[in-house]
Short mmCIF file of C-alpha atoms and ligand atoms in Angstrom, two decimals:
data_model
loop_
_atom_site.label_atom_id
_atom_site.label_comp_id
_atom_site.label_asym_id
_atom_site.label_seq_id
_atom_site.Cartn_x
_atom_site.Cartn_y
_atom_site.Cartn_z
CA MET A 1 -1.04 23.09 23.59
CA ALA A 2 1.60 20.90 25.16
CA GLU A 3 1.16 20.28 28.82
CA SER A 4 4.43 19.72 30.71
CA HIS A 5 4.60 17.31 33.61
CA SER A 6 7.14 17.27 36.40
CA ASN A 7 8.40 13.85 35.24
CA GLY A 8 9.54 15.47 32.00
CA VAL A 9 6.93 13.70 29.88
CA GLU A 10 4.96 16.00 27.60
CA THR A 11 1.39 15.21 26.67
CA ARG A 12 0.35 16.87 23.44
CA THR A 13 -3.18 18.15 23.46
CA ASP A 14 -3.08 19.97 20.10
CA ILE A 15 -3.59 16.86 18.02
CA VAL A 16 -5.26 16.60 14.62
CA THR A 17 -7.18 13.38 13.99
CA LEU A 18 -7.99 11.56 10.76
CA THR A 19 -11.70 12.14 11.45
CA GLN A 20 -11.15 15.91 11.75
CA THR A 21 -9.09 15.99 8.56
CA ILE A 22 -11.55 14.14 6.36
CA LEU A 23 -14.52 16.07 7.75
CA SER A 24 -12.88 19.44 7.20
CA GLN A 25 -11.74 18.44 3.67
CA GLN A 26 -15.36 17.60 2.91
CA GLN A 27 -16.57 20.97 4.16
CA GLN A 28 -14.11 22.76 1.90
CA HIS A 29 -15.84 21.32 -1.17
CA LYS A 30 -19.29 22.79 -1.69
CA GLU A 31 -20.34 20.03 -4.11
CA SER A 32 -19.21 17.28 -1.72
CA THR A 33 -21.91 14.84 -0.64
CA GLY A 34 -19.91 13.43 2.25
CA ASP A 35 -19.93 9.92 0.75
CA LEU A 36 -16.14 9.62 0.58
CA THR A 37 -15.92 10.88 4.16
CA ILE A 38 -18.27 8.14 5.34
CA LEU A 39 -16.40 5.53 3.29
CA LEU A 40 -12.98 6.58 4.63
CA SER A 41 -14.27 6.58 8.14
CA SER A 42 -15.62 3.01 7.69
CA LEU A 43 -12.23 1.99 6.29
CA ALA A 44 -10.48 3.52 9.30
CA SER A 45 -12.82 1.62 11.62
CA ALA A 46 -12.08 -1.63 9.80
CA CYS A 47 -8.33 -0.97 10.21
CA LYS A 48 -8.75 -0.30 13.95
CA TRP A 49 -10.64 -3.56 14.29
CA ILE A 50 -8.04 -5.55 12.30
CA SER A 51 -5.28 -3.92 14.35
CA ASN A 52 -7.00 -5.07 17.51
CA VAL A 53 -7.33 -8.63 16.22
CA VAL A 54 -3.71 -8.70 15.00
CA ARG A 55 -2.42 -7.51 18.37
CA LYS A 56 -4.45 -10.13 20.24
CA ALA A 57 -3.96 -12.92 17.69
CA GLU A 58 -1.75 -15.10 19.85
CA LEU A 59 -4.17 -14.80 22.77
CA LEU A 60 -7.34 -15.28 20.71
CA LYS A 61 -5.81 -18.39 19.09
CA VAL A 62 -6.31 -17.11 15.56
CA LEU A 63 -2.76 -17.69 14.39
CA GLY A 64 -1.91 -20.37 11.85
CA MET A 65 -3.28 -21.76 8.62
CA THR A 66 -6.88 -22.47 7.72
CA GLY A 67 -5.67 -25.50 5.74
CA THR A 68 -7.07 -24.05 2.49
CA THR A 69 -5.60 -22.05 -0.39
CA ASN A 70 -6.98 -18.88 -1.97
CA VAL A 71 -7.64 -17.97 -5.58
CA GLN A 72 -3.90 -17.43 -6.09
CA ALA A 73 -3.11 -20.91 -4.64
CA GLU A 74 -1.51 -19.32 -1.59
CA ASN A 75 -1.93 -20.79 1.87
CA VAL A 76 -4.58 -18.88 3.72
CA GLN A 77 -4.07 -17.82 7.30
CA LYS A 78 -6.95 -17.52 9.74
CA LEU A 79 -6.13 -13.83 10.13
CA ASP A 80 -6.39 -13.32 6.33
CA ILE A 81 -9.98 -14.56 6.48
CA LEU A 82 -10.92 -12.63 9.59
CA SER A 83 -9.48 -9.41 8.17
CA ASN A 84 -11.28 -10.00 4.88
CA GLU A 85 -14.63 -10.44 6.65
CA ILE A 86 -14.05 -7.27 8.67
CA MET A 87 -13.23 -5.27 5.53
CA ILE A 88 -16.19 -6.60 3.53
CA ASN A 89 -18.69 -6.05 6.33
CA MET A 90 -17.48 -2.56 7.22
CA LEU A 91 -17.37 -1.47 3.57
CA ARG A 92 -20.78 -2.95 2.80
CA GLY A 93 -22.12 -1.35 6.00
CA SER A 94 -20.86 2.08 4.94
CA GLY A 95 -23.61 2.13 2.30
CA LYS A 96 -21.22 3.93 -0.03
CA THR A 97 -19.73 1.04 -2.02
CA ALA A 98 -21.00 -0.64 -5.19
CA ILE A 99 -18.21 -3.17 -5.89
CA LEU A 100 -15.46 -4.65 -3.74
CA VAL A 101 -12.40 -6.56 -4.89
CA SER A 102 -10.40 -8.51 -2.35
CA GLU A 103 -7.24 -10.57 -2.72
CA GLU A 104 -9.12 -13.34 -0.91
CA ASN A 105 -12.17 -13.48 -3.24
CA GLU A 106 -11.93 -14.89 -6.73
CA GLU A 107 -14.84 -12.80 -8.00
CA ALA A 108 -15.63 -9.15 -7.47
CA ILE A 109 -18.33 -8.61 -4.84
CA PHE A 110 -21.29 -6.60 -6.10
CA ILE A 111 -23.14 -4.87 -3.27
CA ASP A 112 -26.89 -5.54 -3.43
CA SER A 113 -28.16 -1.96 -3.19
CA LYS A 114 -25.94 -0.97 -6.17
CA LEU A 115 -26.38 2.63 -5.06
CA GLY A 116 -22.89 3.20 -3.68
CA LYS A 117 -20.69 5.61 -5.56
CA TYR A 118 -17.39 3.84 -4.95
CA CYS A 119 -15.46 0.66 -5.74
CA VAL A 120 -12.91 -0.42 -3.14
CA VAL A 121 -10.07 -2.80 -3.98
CA PHE A 122 -8.09 -4.23 -1.07
CA ASP A 123 -5.58 -6.68 0.27
CA PRO A 124 -7.10 -7.31 3.71
CA LEU A 125 -3.87 -8.57 5.20
CA ASP A 126 -0.60 -8.10 3.38
CA GLY A 127 2.50 -9.97 4.47
CA SER A 128 0.84 -13.24 5.47
CA SER A 129 4.16 -15.04 5.79
CA ASN A 130 5.05 -12.67 8.63
CA ILE A 131 1.87 -13.16 10.70
CA ASP A 132 2.97 -16.04 12.90
CA CYS A 133 6.25 -14.42 13.94
CA GLY A 134 4.80 -11.02 14.84
CA VAL A 135 6.53 -9.05 12.07
CA SER A 136 4.76 -5.99 10.57
CA ILE A 137 1.79 -6.69 8.32
CA GLY A 138 -0.91 -4.42 6.92
CA THR A 139 -4.04 -3.68 4.92
CA ILE A 140 -3.80 -2.01 1.48
CA PHE A 141 -6.70 -0.28 -0.27
CA GLY A 142 -7.57 1.76 -3.33
CA ILE A 143 -10.79 3.59 -4.18
CA TYR A 144 -12.40 4.25 -7.57
CA LYS A 145 -15.61 6.07 -8.40
CA VAL A 146 -18.13 3.98 -10.36
CA ASN A 147 -18.72 5.30 -13.86
CA LYS A 148 -22.51 5.15 -13.55
CA ILE A 149 -24.22 5.02 -10.16
CA GLY A 150 -26.80 2.23 -10.10
CA ASN A 151 -25.08 0.30 -12.87
CA PRO A 152 -21.73 -0.95 -11.54
CA SER A 153 -19.73 -3.33 -13.74
CA LEU A 154 -16.30 -4.91 -14.05
CA ALA A 155 -15.34 -2.06 -16.38
CA ASP A 156 -15.30 0.14 -13.27
CA LEU A 157 -12.32 -1.90 -12.04
CA LEU A 158 -10.40 -2.72 -15.20
CA ARG A 159 -9.10 0.80 -15.69
CA PRO A 160 -5.78 2.60 -15.20
CA GLY A 161 -4.56 3.03 -11.66
CA ARG A 162 -4.25 6.79 -12.19
CA GLU A 163 -8.05 6.97 -12.02
CA MET A 164 -8.08 6.00 -8.34
CA VAL A 165 -9.50 8.80 -6.19
CA ALA A 166 -7.79 7.68 -2.99
CA ALA A 167 -5.38 5.01 -1.81
CA GLY A 168 -3.67 4.01 1.38
CA TYR A 169 -2.56 1.33 3.75
CA CYS A 170 -2.64 0.63 7.43
CA MET A 171 0.47 -0.97 8.87
CA TYR A 172 0.24 -3.08 12.01
CA GLY A 173 3.81 -2.67 13.20
CA SER A 174 5.41 -1.42 16.38
CA SER A 175 2.53 1.05 16.15
CA THR A 176 -0.52 1.06 13.90
CA VAL A 177 -0.13 3.70 11.19
CA LEU A 178 -2.66 4.61 8.51
CA VAL A 179 -1.16 6.33 5.46
CA LEU A 180 -3.57 7.96 3.06
CA THR A 181 -3.58 10.02 -0.13
CA THR A 182 -6.31 11.54 -2.23
CA GLY A 183 -3.68 12.42 -4.82
CA LYS A 184 -2.33 15.72 -3.60
CA GLU A 185 -0.30 14.81 -0.56
CA VAL A 186 0.38 11.82 1.65
CA ASN A 187 -0.39 11.93 5.35
CA GLY A 188 0.23 9.35 8.06
CA TYR A 189 -1.89 8.89 11.18
CA THR A 190 -0.82 6.83 14.17
CA LEU A 191 -3.48 5.00 16.15
CA ASP A 192 -3.61 6.10 19.76
CA PRO A 193 -5.06 2.96 21.33
CA ASN A 194 -6.15 4.85 24.45
CA ILE A 195 -8.47 7.27 22.69
CA GLY A 196 -9.14 5.01 19.68
CA GLU A 197 -8.25 7.76 17.20
CA PHE A 198 -5.83 7.96 14.31
CA VAL A 199 -3.71 11.02 15.11
CA LEU A 200 -1.80 12.97 12.42
CA THR A 201 1.87 12.16 13.01
CA HIS A 202 3.38 12.25 9.50
CA SER A 203 2.23 15.36 7.68
CA ASN A 204 2.83 15.73 3.92
CA ILE A 205 5.23 12.78 3.60
CA LYS A 206 7.96 13.14 0.98
CA LEU A 207 10.39 10.33 0.20
CA GLY A 208 13.47 10.48 2.39
CA PRO A 209 17.08 10.69 1.11
CA LYS A 210 18.48 7.34 2.33
CA LYS A 211 20.23 4.89 0.05
CA ILE A 212 18.38 1.64 0.65
CA TYR A 213 17.37 -1.16 -1.72
CA SER A 214 14.69 -3.64 -0.84
CA CYS A 215 14.07 -6.89 -2.69
CA ASN A 216 14.02 -10.65 -2.25
CA GLU A 217 17.46 -11.33 -3.70
CA GLY A 218 16.89 -15.05 -3.22
CA TYR A 219 15.22 -14.91 -6.65
CA ALA A 220 18.18 -13.13 -8.29
CA ASN A 221 18.65 -15.89 -10.87
CA THR A 222 15.22 -14.99 -12.31
CA PHE A 223 15.92 -11.24 -12.56
CA ASP A 224 16.42 -9.50 -15.93
CA PRO A 225 20.03 -8.42 -16.67
CA ALA A 226 18.80 -4.81 -16.26
CA VAL A 227 17.79 -5.51 -12.66
CA LYS A 228 20.85 -7.64 -11.86
CA GLY A 229 23.12 -4.89 -13.24
CA TYR A 230 21.28 -2.21 -11.28
CA ILE A 231 21.54 -4.11 -7.98
CA ASP A 232 25.23 -4.83 -8.60
CA SER A 233 25.81 -1.12 -9.14
CA LEU A 234 24.36 -0.44 -5.68
CA LYS A 235 26.48 -3.09 -4.00
CA PHE A 236 29.71 -2.42 -5.88
CA PRO A 237 29.59 1.30 -6.71
CA SER A 238 32.42 2.95 -8.61
CA PRO A 239 34.66 4.95 -6.32
CA GLY A 240 33.37 8.51 -5.95
CA PHE A 241 34.82 11.61 -4.34
CA GLN A 242 38.34 10.96 -2.92
CA GLY A 243 38.01 7.30 -3.88
CA LYS A 244 35.23 6.70 -1.35
CA PHE A 245 32.19 4.61 -2.12
CA THR A 246 29.10 4.09 -0.12
CA PRO A 247 27.22 0.94 -0.91
CA TYR A 248 23.46 0.93 -0.34
CA ALA A 249 21.93 -0.72 2.70
CA ALA A 250 19.73 -3.76 2.08
CA ARG A 251 16.42 -4.01 3.93
CA TYR A 252 13.67 -6.50 3.15
CA VAL A 253 10.80 -7.26 5.51
CA GLY A 254 8.76 -9.38 3.08
CA SER A 255 5.54 -7.44 3.79
CA MET A 256 5.00 -4.93 0.99
CA VAL A 257 3.27 -2.57 3.43
CA ALA A 258 6.31 -2.42 5.70
CA ASP A 259 8.83 -2.23 2.86
CA VAL A 260 6.92 0.58 1.15
CA HIS A 261 6.35 2.41 4.44
CA ARG A 262 10.08 2.45 5.10
CA THR A 263 10.74 3.54 1.50
CA LEU A 264 8.30 6.46 1.88
CA LEU A 265 9.84 7.63 5.14
CA TYR A 266 13.53 6.90 4.57
CA GLY A 267 13.81 6.79 0.76
CA GLY A 268 15.41 4.22 -1.53
CA VAL A 269 13.91 1.66 -3.85
CA PHE A 270 11.60 -1.35 -3.51
CA LEU A 271 11.88 -3.99 -6.22
CA TYR A 272 9.62 -6.95 -6.92
CA PRO A 273 10.47 -7.84 -10.51
CA GLY A 274 8.88 -11.29 -10.67
CA GLY A 275 5.27 -10.28 -11.28
CA LYS A 276 3.86 -11.77 -8.07
CA LEU A 277 2.30 -8.57 -6.78
CA ARG A 278 -1.22 -7.74 -7.82
CA LEU A 279 -1.98 -4.48 -9.60
CA LEU A 280 -5.39 -3.55 -8.25
CA TYR A 281 -4.81 -3.88 -4.52
CA GLU A 282 -1.00 -3.83 -4.19
CA GLY A 283 0.70 -2.13 -7.13
CA PHE A 284 -1.78 0.69 -7.85
CA PRO A 285 -2.41 1.94 -4.29
CA MET A 286 1.30 1.88 -3.44
CA SER A 287 2.20 3.60 -6.73
CA MET A 288 -0.36 6.35 -6.09
CA LEU A 289 1.13 6.94 -2.63
CA VAL A 290 4.73 6.91 -3.85
CA GLU A 291 3.99 9.34 -6.69
CA ALA A 292 2.08 11.68 -4.37
CA ALA A 293 5.13 11.60 -2.06
CA GLY A 294 7.41 12.71 -4.92
CA GLY A 295 8.64 9.30 -6.08
CA LYS A 296 8.04 7.04 -9.08
CA ALA A 297 6.61 3.58 -9.71
CA SER A 298 7.36 1.63 -12.86
CA THR A 299 7.35 -1.83 -14.44
CA GLY A 300 10.83 -0.96 -15.70
CA ARG A 301 9.34 -0.02 -19.06
CA GLN A 302 6.12 1.79 -18.16
CA ARG A 303 4.51 3.82 -15.41
CA ILE A 304 2.53 1.45 -13.19
CA LEU A 305 -0.46 3.83 -12.87
CA ASP A 306 -0.90 3.83 -16.67
CA LEU A 307 -1.38 0.05 -16.86
CA ILE A 308 -4.88 -1.28 -17.57
CA PRO A 309 -5.44 -4.61 -15.79
CA ASP A 310 -7.11 -7.35 -17.87
CA ASP A 311 -8.25 -9.17 -14.75
CA ILE A 312 -9.09 -8.08 -11.22
CA HIS A 313 -6.20 -10.21 -9.93
CA ALA A 314 -3.73 -9.17 -12.69
CA ARG A 315 -0.08 -9.03 -11.63
CA SER A 316 2.93 -6.99 -12.61
CA GLY A 317 6.57 -6.53 -11.80
CA ILE A 318 7.13 -3.35 -9.83
CA PHE A 319 9.94 -0.92 -9.01
CA LEU A 320 9.06 2.00 -6.80
CA GLY A 321 10.77 4.64 -4.71
CA THR A 322 13.05 7.62 -5.18
CA ALA A 323 12.61 9.04 -8.69
CA SER A 324 16.31 8.94 -9.60
CA GLU A 325 16.53 5.23 -8.69
CA VAL A 326 13.45 4.29 -10.74
CA ASP A 327 14.79 6.42 -13.64
CA GLU A 328 18.04 4.46 -13.52
CA ILE A 329 16.18 1.12 -13.65
CA GLU A 330 14.15 2.35 -16.64
CA ARG A 331 17.37 3.52 -18.35
CA ARG A 332 18.84 0.05 -17.92
CA TYR A 333 15.68 -1.53 -19.39
CA ARG A 334 15.88 0.78 -22.41
CA GLU A 335 19.52 -0.23 -22.85
CA LEU A 336 18.60 -3.92 -22.56
CA ASP A 337 15.77 -3.59 -25.09
CA ALA A 338 18.01 -1.71 -27.52
CA SER A 339 20.74 -4.36 -27.31
CA ASN A 340 18.15 -7.12 -27.80
CA GLN A 341 16.91 -5.41 -30.96
CA ALA A 342 20.41 -4.86 -32.34
P1 AHG B 401 0.16 -11.33 0.71
O1 AHG B 401 0.58 -11.72 2.10
O2 AHG B 401 -0.97 -10.34 0.71
O3 AHG B 401 -0.10 -12.50 -0.20
O4 AHG B 401 1.33 -10.48 0.05
C1 AHG B 401 2.67 -10.89 0.23
C2 AHG B 401 3.49 -10.13 -0.72
C3 AHG B 401 4.03 -8.82 -0.23
O5 AHG B 401 3.60 -8.41 0.99
C4 AHG B 401 5.51 -8.98 -0.22
O6 AHG B 401 6.11 -7.85 -0.77
C5 AHG B 401 5.76 -10.20 -1.02
O7 AHG B 401 4.58 -10.95 -1.04
C6 AHG B 401 6.83 -11.05 -0.43
O8 AHG B 401 7.05 -12.09 -1.29
P2 AHG B 401 8.33 -13.05 -1.18
O9 AHG B 401 8.09 -13.90 0.01
O10 AHG B 401 8.29 -13.77 -2.48
O11 AHG B 401 9.55 -12.18 -1.05
MN1 MN B 402 -0.24 -8.63 -0.28
MN1 MN B 403 -2.93 -10.54 1.60
#
């Protein structure tokens, strides 16, 4: 029901919340134990908490560097650490996890009880370089089932991304939006800070039609000829119908969460060829979302979700977005490889 007010503002009262959705999905499956429901609800709580801290960061004096570097030799922000602690404690507290992998922890974290059914891999705060200037940042996560309950091991994590049972991110932008998939469809929920609920606002997301490319072109001198050629073709397209050409728009936030979120909603392609981004908690979850939204994610030569990481912090180059764009990048890589062999 939508209730109309004399000032012209409509208040929707027929909302669907994330809690309702995951509870009703659980009820539809007779064999469901409710464990994933509890886990997802703990994850959502962690995201609400991080959102709250991010929004108050300036006031709480938690901006800035800790003065240390993490396992990847990156400068660590105070908010990275706080977000990591929130994620670890909420996921451990859910009672449903056996192993956690975080960007901020060198080793995988084995949960004492060992009885949890799930492994969660996460980047507690993505887009660290954007924290201090208030630009969109986010949390990325992926969920695997352990192979054998009671006996979790690293083998549960070093497996193809396609085996993830759920993936998502929460973006702390002009609003806080949690985007989630369990493989079939992608749904987005916006946090209503007044009622503290994630409300379904983006149902069954499919990649939009816009012509946008997103990459840090400052590194162009390190790009393969296939990538350079592809980007040039977007900027200097051959004249089309009636001699008109429409070059692509360039958009690059520098937070993967924000760049992928825009790609999901508007369409286009996100490129990070250099191999900086981590498979487990950046590449895989985003690839699962993009594929479930009708797009593709590739290294240029191989589907990202088919890769098997050899380390929990393994990295890969990544191209994701509208299927036809990713196909074109792969075509150019095949051409490059063929000419190198000739
Ligand atoms: P993180 O802040 O978790 O280390 O990740 C930053 C990542 C990602 O969000 C973004 O796509 C990329 O780094 C930006 O890197 P550049 O500054 O090299 O463009
Ligand atoms: Mn990141
Ligand atoms: Mn991070």
